[in-house]
Short mmCIF file of C-alpha atoms in Angstrom, two decimals:
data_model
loop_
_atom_site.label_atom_id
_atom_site.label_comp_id
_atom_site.label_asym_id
_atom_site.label_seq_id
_atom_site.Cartn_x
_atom_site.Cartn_y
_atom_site.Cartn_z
CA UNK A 1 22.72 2.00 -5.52
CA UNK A 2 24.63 5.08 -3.54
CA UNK A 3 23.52 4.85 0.58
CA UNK A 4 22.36 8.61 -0.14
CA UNK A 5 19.08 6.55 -1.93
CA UNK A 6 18.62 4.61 0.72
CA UNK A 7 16.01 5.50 3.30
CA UNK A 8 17.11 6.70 6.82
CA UNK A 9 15.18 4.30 8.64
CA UNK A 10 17.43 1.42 7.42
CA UNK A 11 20.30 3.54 9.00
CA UNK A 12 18.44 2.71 12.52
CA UNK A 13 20.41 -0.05 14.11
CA UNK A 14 19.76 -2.15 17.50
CA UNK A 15 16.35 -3.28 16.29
CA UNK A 16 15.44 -6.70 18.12
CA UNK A 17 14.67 -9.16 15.40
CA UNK A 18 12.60 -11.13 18.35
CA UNK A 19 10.31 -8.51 18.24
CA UNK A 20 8.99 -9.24 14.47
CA UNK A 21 9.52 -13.22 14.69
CA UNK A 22 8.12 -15.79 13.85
CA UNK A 23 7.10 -13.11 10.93
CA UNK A 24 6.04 -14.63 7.46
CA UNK A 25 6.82 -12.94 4.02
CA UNK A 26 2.80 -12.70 2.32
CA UNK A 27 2.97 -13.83 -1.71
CA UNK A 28 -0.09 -12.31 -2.32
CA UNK A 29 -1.52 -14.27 -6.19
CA UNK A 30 -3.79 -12.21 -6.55
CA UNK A 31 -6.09 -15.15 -8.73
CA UNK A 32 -8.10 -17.64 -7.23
CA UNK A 33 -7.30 -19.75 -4.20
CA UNK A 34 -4.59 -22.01 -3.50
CA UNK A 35 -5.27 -25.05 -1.43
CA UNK A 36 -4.54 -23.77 2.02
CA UNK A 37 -1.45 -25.46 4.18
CA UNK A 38 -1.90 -27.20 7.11
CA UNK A 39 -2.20 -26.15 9.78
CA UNK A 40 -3.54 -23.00 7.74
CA UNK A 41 -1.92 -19.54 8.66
CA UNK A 42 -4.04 -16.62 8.69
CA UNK A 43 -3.15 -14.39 5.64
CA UNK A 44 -0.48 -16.64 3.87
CA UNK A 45 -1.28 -18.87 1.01
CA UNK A 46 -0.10 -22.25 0.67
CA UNK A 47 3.43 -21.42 -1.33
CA UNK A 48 4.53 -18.71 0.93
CA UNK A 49 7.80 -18.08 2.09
CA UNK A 50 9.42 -18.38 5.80
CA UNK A 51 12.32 -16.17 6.69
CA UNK A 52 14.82 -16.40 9.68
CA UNK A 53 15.52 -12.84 9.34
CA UNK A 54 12.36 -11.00 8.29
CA UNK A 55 12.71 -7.55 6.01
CA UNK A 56 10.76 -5.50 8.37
CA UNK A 57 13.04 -5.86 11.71
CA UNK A 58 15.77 -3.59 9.23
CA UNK A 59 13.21 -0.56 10.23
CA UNK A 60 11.95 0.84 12.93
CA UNK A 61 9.63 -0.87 15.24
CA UNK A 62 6.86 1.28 14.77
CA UNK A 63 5.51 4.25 12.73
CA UNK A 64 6.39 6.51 15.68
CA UNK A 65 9.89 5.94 16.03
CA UNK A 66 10.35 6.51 12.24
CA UNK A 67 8.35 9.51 12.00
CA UNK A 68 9.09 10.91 15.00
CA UNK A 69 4.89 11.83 15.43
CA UNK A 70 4.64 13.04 19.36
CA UNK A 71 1.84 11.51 21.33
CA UNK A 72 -0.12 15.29 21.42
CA UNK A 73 0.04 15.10 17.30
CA UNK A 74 -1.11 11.69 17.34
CA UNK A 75 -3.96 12.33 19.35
CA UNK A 76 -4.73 15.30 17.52
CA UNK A 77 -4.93 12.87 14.18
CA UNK A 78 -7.81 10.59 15.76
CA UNK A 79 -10.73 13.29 14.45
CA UNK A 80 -9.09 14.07 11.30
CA UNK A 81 -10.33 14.10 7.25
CA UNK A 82 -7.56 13.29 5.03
CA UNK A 83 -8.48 12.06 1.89
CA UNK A 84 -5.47 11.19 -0.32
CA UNK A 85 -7.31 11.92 -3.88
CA UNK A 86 -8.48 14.87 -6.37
CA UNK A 87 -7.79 16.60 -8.99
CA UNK A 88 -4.09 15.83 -10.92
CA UNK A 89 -3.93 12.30 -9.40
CA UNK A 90 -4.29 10.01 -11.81
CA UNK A 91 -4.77 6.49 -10.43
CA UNK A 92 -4.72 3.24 -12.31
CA UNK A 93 -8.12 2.40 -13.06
CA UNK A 94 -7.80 -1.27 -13.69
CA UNK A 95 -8.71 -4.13 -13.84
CA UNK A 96 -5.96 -5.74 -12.92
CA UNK A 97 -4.94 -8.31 -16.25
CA UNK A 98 -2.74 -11.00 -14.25
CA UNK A 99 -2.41 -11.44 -10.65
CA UNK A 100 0.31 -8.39 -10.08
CA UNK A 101 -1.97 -6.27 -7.44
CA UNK A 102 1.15 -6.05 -4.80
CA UNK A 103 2.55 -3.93 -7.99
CA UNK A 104 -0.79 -2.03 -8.86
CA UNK A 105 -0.94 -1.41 -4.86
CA UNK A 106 2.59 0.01 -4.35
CA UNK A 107 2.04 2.12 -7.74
CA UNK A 108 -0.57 3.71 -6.23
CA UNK A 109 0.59 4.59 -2.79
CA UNK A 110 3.89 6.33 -4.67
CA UNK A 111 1.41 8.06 -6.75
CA UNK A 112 -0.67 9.36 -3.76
CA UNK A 113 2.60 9.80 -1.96
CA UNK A 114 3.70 12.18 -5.01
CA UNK A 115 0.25 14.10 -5.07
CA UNK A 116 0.54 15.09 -1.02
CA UNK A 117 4.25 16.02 -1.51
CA UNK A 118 4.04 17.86 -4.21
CA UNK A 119 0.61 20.06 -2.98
CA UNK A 120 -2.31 18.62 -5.06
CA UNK A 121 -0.26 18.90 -8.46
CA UNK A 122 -0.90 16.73 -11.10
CA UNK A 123 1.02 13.05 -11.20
CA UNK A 124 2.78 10.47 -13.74
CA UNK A 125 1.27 7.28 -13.76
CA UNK A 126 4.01 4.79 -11.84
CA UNK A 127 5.05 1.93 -14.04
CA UNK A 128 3.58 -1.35 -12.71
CA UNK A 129 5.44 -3.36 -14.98
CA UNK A 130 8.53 -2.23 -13.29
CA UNK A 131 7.23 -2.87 -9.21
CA UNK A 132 6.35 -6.15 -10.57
CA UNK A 133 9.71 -7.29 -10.83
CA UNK A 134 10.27 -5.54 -7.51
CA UNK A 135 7.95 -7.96 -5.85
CA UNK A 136 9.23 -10.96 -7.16
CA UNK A 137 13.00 -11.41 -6.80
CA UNK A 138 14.86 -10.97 -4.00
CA UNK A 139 18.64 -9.72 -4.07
CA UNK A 140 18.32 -10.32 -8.01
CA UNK A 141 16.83 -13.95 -7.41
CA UNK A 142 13.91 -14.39 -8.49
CA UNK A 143 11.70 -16.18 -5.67
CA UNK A 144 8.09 -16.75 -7.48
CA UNK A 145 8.14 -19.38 -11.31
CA UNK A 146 7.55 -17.71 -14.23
CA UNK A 147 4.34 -19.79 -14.08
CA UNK A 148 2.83 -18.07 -11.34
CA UNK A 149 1.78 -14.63 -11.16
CA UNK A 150 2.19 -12.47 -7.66
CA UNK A 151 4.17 -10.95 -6.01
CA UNK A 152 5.84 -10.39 -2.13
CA UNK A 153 4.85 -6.94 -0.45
CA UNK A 154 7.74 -6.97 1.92
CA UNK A 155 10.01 -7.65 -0.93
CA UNK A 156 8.65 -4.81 -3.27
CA UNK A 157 8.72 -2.38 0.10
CA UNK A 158 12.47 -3.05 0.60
CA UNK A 159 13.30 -2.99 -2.99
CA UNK A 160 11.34 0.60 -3.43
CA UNK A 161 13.29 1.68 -0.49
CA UNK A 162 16.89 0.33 -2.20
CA UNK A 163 16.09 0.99 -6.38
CA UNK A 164 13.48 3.29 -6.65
CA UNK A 165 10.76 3.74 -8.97
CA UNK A 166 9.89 4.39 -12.90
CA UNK A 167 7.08 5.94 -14.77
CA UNK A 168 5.27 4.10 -17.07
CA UNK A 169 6.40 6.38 -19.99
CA UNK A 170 9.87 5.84 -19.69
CA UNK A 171 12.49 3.71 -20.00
CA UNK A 172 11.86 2.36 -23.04
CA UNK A 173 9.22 0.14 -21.00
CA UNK A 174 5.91 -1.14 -22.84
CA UNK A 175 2.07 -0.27 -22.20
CA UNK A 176 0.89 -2.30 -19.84
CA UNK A 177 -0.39 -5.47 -20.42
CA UNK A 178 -1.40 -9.05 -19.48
CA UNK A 179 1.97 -10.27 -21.66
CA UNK A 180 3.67 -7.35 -20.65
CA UNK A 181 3.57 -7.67 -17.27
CA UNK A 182 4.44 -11.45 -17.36
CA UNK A 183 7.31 -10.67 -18.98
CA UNK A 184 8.50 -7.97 -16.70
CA UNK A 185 7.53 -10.85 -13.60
CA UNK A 186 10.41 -13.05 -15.02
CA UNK A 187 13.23 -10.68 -15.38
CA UNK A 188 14.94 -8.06 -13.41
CA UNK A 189 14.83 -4.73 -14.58
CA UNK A 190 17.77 -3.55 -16.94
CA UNK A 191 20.71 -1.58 -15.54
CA UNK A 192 19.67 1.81 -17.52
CA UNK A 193 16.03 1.29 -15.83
CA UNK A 194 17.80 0.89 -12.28
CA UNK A 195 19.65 3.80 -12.90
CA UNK A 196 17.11 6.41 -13.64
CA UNK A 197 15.07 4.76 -11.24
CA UNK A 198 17.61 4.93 -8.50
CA UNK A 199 17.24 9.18 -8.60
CA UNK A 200 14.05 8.60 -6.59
CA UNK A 201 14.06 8.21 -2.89
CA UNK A 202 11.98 6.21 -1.23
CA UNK A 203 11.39 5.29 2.46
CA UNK A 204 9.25 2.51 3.50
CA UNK A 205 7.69 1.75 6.82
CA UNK A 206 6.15 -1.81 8.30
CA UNK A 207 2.50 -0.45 9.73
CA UNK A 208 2.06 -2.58 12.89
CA UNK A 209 -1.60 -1.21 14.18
CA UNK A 210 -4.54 0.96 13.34
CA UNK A 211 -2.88 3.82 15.09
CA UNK A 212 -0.10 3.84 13.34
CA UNK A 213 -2.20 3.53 9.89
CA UNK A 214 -4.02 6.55 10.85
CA UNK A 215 -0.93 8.63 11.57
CA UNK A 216 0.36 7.24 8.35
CA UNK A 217 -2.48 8.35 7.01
CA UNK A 218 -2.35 11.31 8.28
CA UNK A 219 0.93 12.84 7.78
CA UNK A 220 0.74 12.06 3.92
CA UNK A 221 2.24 8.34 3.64
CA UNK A 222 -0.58 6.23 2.75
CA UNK A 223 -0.06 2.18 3.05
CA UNK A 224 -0.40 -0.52 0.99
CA UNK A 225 -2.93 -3.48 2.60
CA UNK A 226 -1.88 -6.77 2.01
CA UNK A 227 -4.88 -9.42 3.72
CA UNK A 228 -6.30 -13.02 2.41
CA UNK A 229 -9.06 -11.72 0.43
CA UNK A 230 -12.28 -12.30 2.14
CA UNK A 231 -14.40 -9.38 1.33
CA UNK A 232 -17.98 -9.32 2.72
CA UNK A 233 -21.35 -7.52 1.82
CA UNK A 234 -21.28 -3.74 1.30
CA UNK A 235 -23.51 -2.01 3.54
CA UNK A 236 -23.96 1.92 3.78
CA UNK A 237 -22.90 3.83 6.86
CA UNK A 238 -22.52 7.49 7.42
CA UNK A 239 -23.22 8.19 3.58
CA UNK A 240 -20.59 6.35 2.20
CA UNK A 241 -19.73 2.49 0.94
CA UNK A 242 -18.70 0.10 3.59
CA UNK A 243 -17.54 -3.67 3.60
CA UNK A 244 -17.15 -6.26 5.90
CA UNK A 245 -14.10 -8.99 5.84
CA UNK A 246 -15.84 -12.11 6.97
CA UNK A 247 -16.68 -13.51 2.99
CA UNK A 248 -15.06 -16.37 1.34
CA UNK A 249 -11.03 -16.79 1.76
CA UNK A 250 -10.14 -16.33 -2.08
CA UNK A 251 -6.54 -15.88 -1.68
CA UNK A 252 -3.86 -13.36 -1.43
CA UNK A 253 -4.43 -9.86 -2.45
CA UNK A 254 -2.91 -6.37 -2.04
CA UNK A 255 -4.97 -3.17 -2.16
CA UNK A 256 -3.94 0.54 -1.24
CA UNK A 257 -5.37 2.81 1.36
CA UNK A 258 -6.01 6.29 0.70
CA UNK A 259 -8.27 8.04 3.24
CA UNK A 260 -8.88 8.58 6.81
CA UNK A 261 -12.13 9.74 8.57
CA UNK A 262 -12.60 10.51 12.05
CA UNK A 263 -15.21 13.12 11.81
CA UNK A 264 -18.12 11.26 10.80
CA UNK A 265 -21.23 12.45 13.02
CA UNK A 266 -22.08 8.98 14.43
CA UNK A 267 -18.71 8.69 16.16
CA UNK A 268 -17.33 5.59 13.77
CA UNK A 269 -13.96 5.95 12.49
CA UNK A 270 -13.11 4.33 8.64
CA UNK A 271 -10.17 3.91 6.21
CA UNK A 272 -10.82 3.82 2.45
CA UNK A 273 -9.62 1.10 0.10
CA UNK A 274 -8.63 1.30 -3.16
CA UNK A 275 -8.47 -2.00 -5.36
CA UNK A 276 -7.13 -3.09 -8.86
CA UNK A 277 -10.43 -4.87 -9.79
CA UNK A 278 -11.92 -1.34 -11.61
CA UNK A 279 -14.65 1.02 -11.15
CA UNK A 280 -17.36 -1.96 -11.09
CA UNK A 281 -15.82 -3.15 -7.97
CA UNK A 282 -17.54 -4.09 -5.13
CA UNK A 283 -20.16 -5.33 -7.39
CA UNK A 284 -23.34 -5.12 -7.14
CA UNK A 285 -22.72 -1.86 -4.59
CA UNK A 286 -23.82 1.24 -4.68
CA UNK A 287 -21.89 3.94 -6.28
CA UNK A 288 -19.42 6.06 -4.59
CA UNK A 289 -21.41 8.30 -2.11
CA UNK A 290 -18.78 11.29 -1.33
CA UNK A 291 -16.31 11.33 -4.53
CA UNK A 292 -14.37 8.92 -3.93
CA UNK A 293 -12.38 6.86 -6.77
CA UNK A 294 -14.28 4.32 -8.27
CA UNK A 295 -13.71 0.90 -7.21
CA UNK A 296 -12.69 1.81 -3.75
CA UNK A 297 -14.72 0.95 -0.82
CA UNK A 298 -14.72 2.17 3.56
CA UNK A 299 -13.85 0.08 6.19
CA UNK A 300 -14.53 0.60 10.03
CA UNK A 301 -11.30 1.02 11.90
CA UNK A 302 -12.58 -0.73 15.43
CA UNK A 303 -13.40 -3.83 13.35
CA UNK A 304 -12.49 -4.78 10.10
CA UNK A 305 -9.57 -2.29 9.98
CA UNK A 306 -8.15 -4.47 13.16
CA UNK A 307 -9.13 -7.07 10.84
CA UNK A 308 -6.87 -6.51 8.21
CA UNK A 309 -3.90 -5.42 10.67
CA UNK A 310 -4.24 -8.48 12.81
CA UNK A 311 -4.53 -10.90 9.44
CA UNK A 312 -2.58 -8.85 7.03
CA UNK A 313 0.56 -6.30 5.99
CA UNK A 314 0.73 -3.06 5.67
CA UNK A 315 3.35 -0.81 4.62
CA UNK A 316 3.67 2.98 4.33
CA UNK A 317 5.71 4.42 1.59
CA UNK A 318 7.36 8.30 1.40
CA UNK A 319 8.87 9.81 -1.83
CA UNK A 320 10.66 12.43 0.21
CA UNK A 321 12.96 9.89 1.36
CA UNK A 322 11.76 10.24 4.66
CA UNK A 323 8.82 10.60 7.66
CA UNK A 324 8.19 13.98 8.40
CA UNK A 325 7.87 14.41 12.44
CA UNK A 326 5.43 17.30 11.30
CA UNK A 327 1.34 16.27 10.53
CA UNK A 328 0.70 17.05 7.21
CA UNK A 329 -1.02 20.45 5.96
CA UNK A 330 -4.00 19.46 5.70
CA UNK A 331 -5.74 22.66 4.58
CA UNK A 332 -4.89 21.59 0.77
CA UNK A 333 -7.76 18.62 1.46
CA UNK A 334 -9.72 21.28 2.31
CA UNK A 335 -9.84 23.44 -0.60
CA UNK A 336 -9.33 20.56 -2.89
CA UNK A 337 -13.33 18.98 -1.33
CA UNK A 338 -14.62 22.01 -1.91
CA UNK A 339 -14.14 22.46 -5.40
CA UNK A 340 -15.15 18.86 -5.98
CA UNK A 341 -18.32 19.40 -4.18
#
């Protein structure tokens, strides 16, 4: 791939790989729950993958440095309403057919990462059967059996960031589908799709704290959420879906986060999740309370937010090929509520 595709944080040198280690690669499965290793590590299921040089100490240390957000803008972020969704972006709707959510939650972020670039305008659904290859070789080996479904987050993050991305209309690539998909998780992607995929830069960033997911967040470059899967009971707060993190360990799993709300009247600060289970997700829940996608829930940033950040991996993605210094415009939010409401 020409360096011109590659993102500029990469070009950052003198980062301290001591900094990141010991730092473990997630395979998220996505299905039910492998036995867990012992002793058990928080986050990683029981076939996951060590590295002595980890993917994310090739960028910079923290969401600041690659962005080059001042301390004034970031406090100006802490009260702020972005919500990454509306008219013209069209988001998977699952469910999810095999385990390939670190695929469905990558899709999505370049989707929403399209929508905020491009001002609201409508968006091509990203092919998942494409990512899904992404997130399961690395340097053209693949690292996960044909036999097992999932995929690596870091690994799809670094391989966005060197080949790009494809629609799922092109390429000569198939609907999506349970077989499909399989068959896209054992093979790399054909040199014509690498090609036309390569004309779309991408920039990736490791998300190291909730600050840094706000101001992600915030300037337009939402993160993917990759966390054992232990969700809770839903609860309501502030007139909108909530869940907690402290249910059953189930496993891997990578979701997308799309929203930001520090204006809520009691005080309490939440990020909103969107998942590759469908609308009927969380079940049993209310419905959504303030138009937001189906089958996307709120979490509270003090708590379960730390949660997944202390447990979990996040990464921001940017299909300008780079991190604005500048906040986002966040008028286009705005206007784009309004005429929802």
């Amino acid at each position: 791939m020409p360096s011109a595709n590659r993102p500029r944080s990469q070009a950052r040198k003198g980062v301290q790989l001591n900094r990141f280690a010991p730092l473990l690669l997630l395979l998220i499965g996505c299905t039910a729950a492998q036995p867990a290793p012992a002793p058990f590590v928080p986050g990683v299921p029981s076939d996951f993958i060590q590295v002595a040089a980890p993917i994310q100490a090739q960028y910079p240390a923290s969401f600041q440095d690659a962005s080059g957000l001042t301390e004034e803008q970031s406090a100006a972020n802490i009260n702020r309403n972005v919500r990454m969704w509306g008219p013209g972006l069209d988001l998977w709707p699952g469910p999810q057919l095999i385990g390939d959510c670190t695929s469905m939650g990558g899709a999505h972020v370049i989707q929403a990462s399209e929508w905020a670039a491009n001002g609201g305008k409508p968006t091509r659904r990203v092919s998942t059967l494409f990512l899904y290859s992404l997130a399961r070789f690395d340097n053209g080996k693949r690292k996960i059996p044909c036999n097992s479904d999932g995929g690596y987050p870091s690994i799809l993050a670094h391989n966005v960031a060197n080949f790009g991305y494809l629609y799922e209309d092109e390429a000569g690539l198939p609907p999506y589908s349970a077989s499909a998909a399989r068959k896209a998780g054992c093979s790399w992607p054909n040199q014509s799709q690498l090609k036309l995929a390569a004309t779309r830069s991408v920039s990736v960033q490791p998300i190291n704290d909730v600050k840094a997911w706000r101001n992600a967040l915030c300037s337009g470059y939402p993160p993917t959420v990759a966390i054992p899967w232990k969700p809770g009971r839903t609860y309501v707060s502030d007139g909108r879906v909530c869940i907690r993190f402290d249910g059953p360990n189930l496993g891997g799993h990578q979701i997308c986060s799309l929203a930001y709300d520090g204006s809520s009247p009691s005080g309490k600060k939440y990020f909103f999740l969107y998942n590759s289970h469908g609308s009927a997700w969380p079940n049993g829940a209310p419905k959504p309370m303030q138009g937001e996608p189906p089958g996307g829930v709120w979490v509270e940033v003090p708590t379960w937010g730390q949660w997944a950040v202390d447990n979990g991996e996040l990464w921001s993605y940017s299909v300008e090929g780079k991190f604005a210094p500048e906040p986002l415009d966040l008028t286009i939010f705005d206007s784009i509520q309004t005429e929802e409401r």
